[in-house]
Tab-separated table of C-alpha atoms in Angstrom:
chain	number	residue	atom	x	y	z
A	1	UNK	CA	76.688	-44.375	94.932
A	2	UNK	CA	74.561	-41.561	96.347
A	3	UNK	CA	74.892	-38.087	94.873
A	4	UNK	CA	74.015	-35.145	97.144
A	5	UNK	CA	73.288	-37.342	100.176
A	6	UNK	CA	71.383	-36.320	103.243
A	7	UNK	CA	72.896	-37.403	106.565
A	8	UNK	CA	70.753	-39.126	109.156
A	9	UNK	CA	72.652	-38.884	112.395
A	10	UNK	CA	73.344	-42.390	113.766
A	11	UNK	CA	71.846	-43.205	117.195
A	12	UNK	CA	75.245	-43.318	118.934
A	13	UNK	CA	76.253	-39.878	117.646
A	14	UNK	CA	72.795	-38.533	118.513
A	15	UNK	CA	73.035	-39.877	122.063
A	16	UNK	CA	76.687	-39.148	122.827
A	17	UNK	CA	77.419	-35.994	120.804
A	18	UNK	CA	74.260	-34.188	119.736
A	19	UNK	CA	71.947	-34.551	122.746
A	20	UNK	CA	74.389	-32.906	125.187
A	21	UNK	CA	74.832	-30.006	122.734
A	22	UNK	CA	71.056	-29.663	122.193
A	23	UNK	CA	70.368	-29.697	125.935
A	24	UNK	CA	72.991	-27.039	126.671
A	25	UNK	CA	72.100	-24.681	123.802
A	26	UNK	CA	68.476	-23.546	123.395
A	27	UNK	CA	69.338	-22.056	119.969
A	28	UNK	CA	70.949	-25.271	118.719
A	29	UNK	CA	68.552	-25.797	115.799
A	30	UNK	CA	68.470	-22.167	114.696
A	31	UNK	CA	72.261	-22.334	114.241
A	32	UNK	CA	72.197	-25.520	112.139
A	33	UNK	CA	70.582	-26.985	109.063
A	34	UNK	CA	69.095	-30.002	110.866
A	35	UNK	CA	65.618	-31.430	110.591
A	36	UNK	CA	63.917	-33.314	113.410
A	37	UNK	CA	61.848	-36.201	112.047
A	38	UNK	CA	59.675	-38.867	113.563
A	39	UNK	CA	60.261	-42.479	112.531
A	40	UNK	CA	57.727	-42.064	109.697
A	41	UNK	CA	59.779	-39.186	108.227
A	42	UNK	CA	57.401	-36.406	109.265
A	43	UNK	CA	59.209	-33.209	110.166
A	44	UNK	CA	58.700	-32.079	113.759
A	45	UNK	CA	59.150	-28.755	115.482
A	46	UNK	CA	62.284	-29.155	117.658
A	47	UNK	CA	60.495	-27.253	120.447
A	48	UNK	CA	57.885	-30.030	120.603
A	49	UNK	CA	60.458	-32.685	121.562
A	50	UNK	CA	61.339	-33.545	125.160
A	51	UNK	CA	65.132	-33.426	124.735
A	52	UNK	CA	65.652	-34.888	128.215
A	53	UNK	CA	63.858	-38.055	127.054
A	54	UNK	CA	63.594	-38.032	123.249
A	55	UNK	CA	61.805	-41.024	121.754
A	56	UNK	CA	61.138	-41.987	118.157
A	57	UNK	CA	63.039	-39.143	116.542
A	58	UNK	CA	65.768	-38.793	113.936
A	59	UNK	CA	68.004	-35.856	113.109
A	60	UNK	CA	68.754	-35.370	109.434
A	61	UNK	CA	70.894	-32.865	107.607
A	62	UNK	CA	69.709	-32.312	104.031
A	63	UNK	CA	72.119	-32.233	101.082
A	64	UNK	CA	74.209	-29.114	100.826
A	65	UNK	CA	77.715	-27.685	100.968
A	66	UNK	CA	78.148	-28.274	104.709
A	67	UNK	CA	76.663	-31.763	104.854
A	68	UNK	CA	79.253	-33.989	106.604
A	69	UNK	CA	78.962	-36.602	103.844
A	70	UNK	CA	79.948	-34.072	101.184
A	71	UNK	CA	78.641	-34.424	97.656
A	72	UNK	CA	78.802	-38.215	97.315
A	73	UNK	CA	78.681	-41.472	99.236
A	74	UNK	CA	80.149	-44.759	98.020
A	75	UNK	CA	78.211	-47.709	99.448
A	76	UNK	CA	79.293	-51.343	99.338
A	77	UNK	CA	77.993	-54.561	100.850
A	78	UNK	CA	79.148	-55.096	104.430
A	79	UNK	CA	77.479	-56.146	107.694
A	80	UNK	CA	78.502	-52.952	109.530
A	81	UNK	CA	76.732	-50.249	107.437
A	82	UNK	CA	80.133	-48.658	106.798
A	83	UNK	CA	80.623	-46.628	103.650
A	84	UNK	CA	83.091	-44.255	102.017
A	85	UNK	CA	82.128	-40.597	101.628
A	86	UNK	CA	83.237	-37.206	100.442
A	87	UNK	CA	83.630	-34.469	103.051
A	88	UNK	CA	83.622	-30.685	103.233
A	89	UNK	CA	86.234	-31.045	106.019
A	90	UNK	CA	89.224	-31.443	103.685
A	91	UNK	CA	91.571	-29.963	106.315
A	92	UNK	CA	91.277	-33.217	108.293
A	93	UNK	CA	93.476	-34.941	105.698
A	94	UNK	CA	96.445	-32.816	106.800
A	95	UNK	CA	96.308	-34.359	110.295
A	96	UNK	CA	98.678	-37.162	111.211
A	97	UNK	CA	95.968	-38.904	113.266
A	98	UNK	CA	92.681	-38.984	111.394
A	99	UNK	CA	90.394	-41.339	113.288
A	100	UNK	CA	87.790	-38.637	113.851
A	101	UNK	CA	84.827	-40.398	112.223
A	102	UNK	CA	82.388	-42.737	113.885
A	103	UNK	CA	83.003	-45.659	111.584
A	104	UNK	CA	82.592	-44.468	108.027
A	105	UNK	CA	85.578	-43.423	105.960
A	106	UNK	CA	86.212	-39.993	104.501
A	107	UNK	CA	87.678	-39.989	100.981
A	108	UNK	CA	90.190	-37.236	100.289
A	109	UNK	CA	89.731	-37.248	96.510
A	110	UNK	CA	86.108	-38.309	96.102
A	111	UNK	CA	85.805	-36.761	92.623
A	112	UNK	CA	88.733	-38.836	91.409
A	113	UNK	CA	87.236	-42.001	92.896
A	114	UNK	CA	83.939	-41.253	91.129
A	115	UNK	CA	85.817	-40.678	87.862
A	116	UNK	CA	87.471	-44.063	88.298
A	117	UNK	CA	84.134	-45.780	88.975
A	118	UNK	CA	82.552	-44.163	85.911
A	119	UNK	CA	85.520	-44.511	83.547
A	120	UNK	CA	83.723	-47.038	81.337
A	121	UNK	CA	80.677	-44.797	80.790
A	122	UNK	CA	80.229	-42.834	77.602
A	123	UNK	CA	80.151	-39.018	77.601
A	124	UNK	CA	76.343	-38.884	77.524
A	125	UNK	CA	76.100	-41.053	80.662
A	126	UNK	CA	78.786	-39.023	82.432
A	127	UNK	CA	77.044	-35.756	81.506
A	128	UNK	CA	73.787	-37.110	82.909
A	129	UNK	CA	75.485	-37.979	86.197
A	130	UNK	CA	77.035	-34.498	86.337
A	131	UNK	CA	73.591	-32.929	85.766
A	132	UNK	CA	72.227	-34.961	88.654
A	133	UNK	CA	75.130	-33.855	90.847
A	134	UNK	CA	74.588	-30.223	89.886
A	135	UNK	CA	70.848	-30.453	90.674
A	136	UNK	CA	71.572	-30.550	94.405
A	137	UNK	CA	68.942	-33.278	94.785
A	138	UNK	CA	69.693	-36.762	96.059
A	139	UNK	CA	70.157	-39.428	93.386
A	140	UNK	CA	71.201	-43.068	93.614
A	141	UNK	CA	73.556	-44.381	90.911
A	142	UNK	CA	74.296	-48.095	90.538
A	143	UNK	CA	77.851	-48.917	89.571
A	144	UNK	CA	77.666	-52.158	87.634
A	145	UNK	CA	80.647	-54.469	88.155
A	146	UNK	CA	82.252	-51.992	90.537
A	147	UNK	CA	85.479	-52.782	92.343
A	148	UNK	CA	85.569	-55.060	95.353
A	149	UNK	CA	86.172	-53.045	98.518
A	150	UNK	CA	88.229	-54.440	101.368
A	151	UNK	CA	88.606	-52.333	104.500
A	152	UNK	CA	91.229	-53.507	106.934
A	153	UNK	CA	92.359	-52.392	110.360
A	154	UNK	CA	96.036	-53.116	110.904
A	155	UNK	CA	97.942	-52.239	114.061
A	156	UNK	CA	100.999	-54.310	113.206
A	157	UNK	CA	102.938	-54.755	109.996
A	158	UNK	CA	106.103	-56.339	108.743
A	159	UNK	CA	108.674	-53.842	107.508
A	160	UNK	CA	110.883	-54.276	104.432
A	161	UNK	CA	113.823	-55.235	106.673
A	162	UNK	CA	111.844	-58.032	108.350
A	163	UNK	CA	110.995	-56.304	111.628
A	164	UNK	CA	107.564	-56.018	113.192
A	165	UNK	CA	106.212	-52.489	113.574
A	166	UNK	CA	103.256	-51.720	115.857
A	167	UNK	CA	100.963	-48.733	115.483
A	168	UNK	CA	98.348	-47.350	117.896
A	169	UNK	CA	95.066	-49.216	118.369
A	170	UNK	CA	92.655	-46.255	118.637
A	171	UNK	CA	89.526	-48.419	118.504
A	172	UNK	CA	90.726	-50.883	121.163
A	173	UNK	CA	90.320	-53.958	118.993
A	174	UNK	CA	93.677	-55.630	119.647
A	175	UNK	CA	93.040	-56.795	123.226
A	176	UNK	CA	89.824	-58.753	122.466
A	177	UNK	CA	91.448	-60.259	119.373
A	178	UNK	CA	94.490	-61.377	121.373
A	179	UNK	CA	92.211	-62.865	124.078
A	180	UNK	CA	90.209	-64.755	121.437
A	181	UNK	CA	93.433	-66.019	119.848
A	182	UNK	CA	94.768	-67.235	123.201
A	183	UNK	CA	91.448	-68.870	124.023
A	184	UNK	CA	91.217	-70.599	120.637
A	185	UNK	CA	94.834	-71.808	120.580
A	186	UNK	CA	95.528	-72.317	124.266
A	187	UNK	CA	98.737	-70.282	123.773
A	188	UNK	CA	99.736	-67.496	126.109
């Protein structure tokens, strides 16, 4: 678990979302709390970067109240670098359709999840974690024997009355899965 995480903008979001905004708004960096870093982590002056052909740069938002990852990130082993995270954008949970992230999963009640993960700790350990959270600095906390996390993506389910109910496939994963099934089984 990471307390007070920074957010390094993934390459896809940088390319598809941020670069068009940067190119169209000369004041982009003065309006935001973003650092431009080279691949060694050295901070660069945004004016020194060729934004039409940026190479070897990262954008990072330091910890803080507006950081998209919120106050905590819950990491777990997976081959996709997906994780669960808090968010300052709590209003998104009121939406019926919530697939607005680029792969990671916002947690509506991150504090409650953290409480659950730390329920076996004594008061001294919990106080120490709270002090680290309150510091505003990034800290890594290992959760020994934490729960197993299983993320699933279901676009069909069986209802209580035995019918099959389909839901939208916003990530377009059904068609390739159906093709692979037909290819593997020879069924059409």
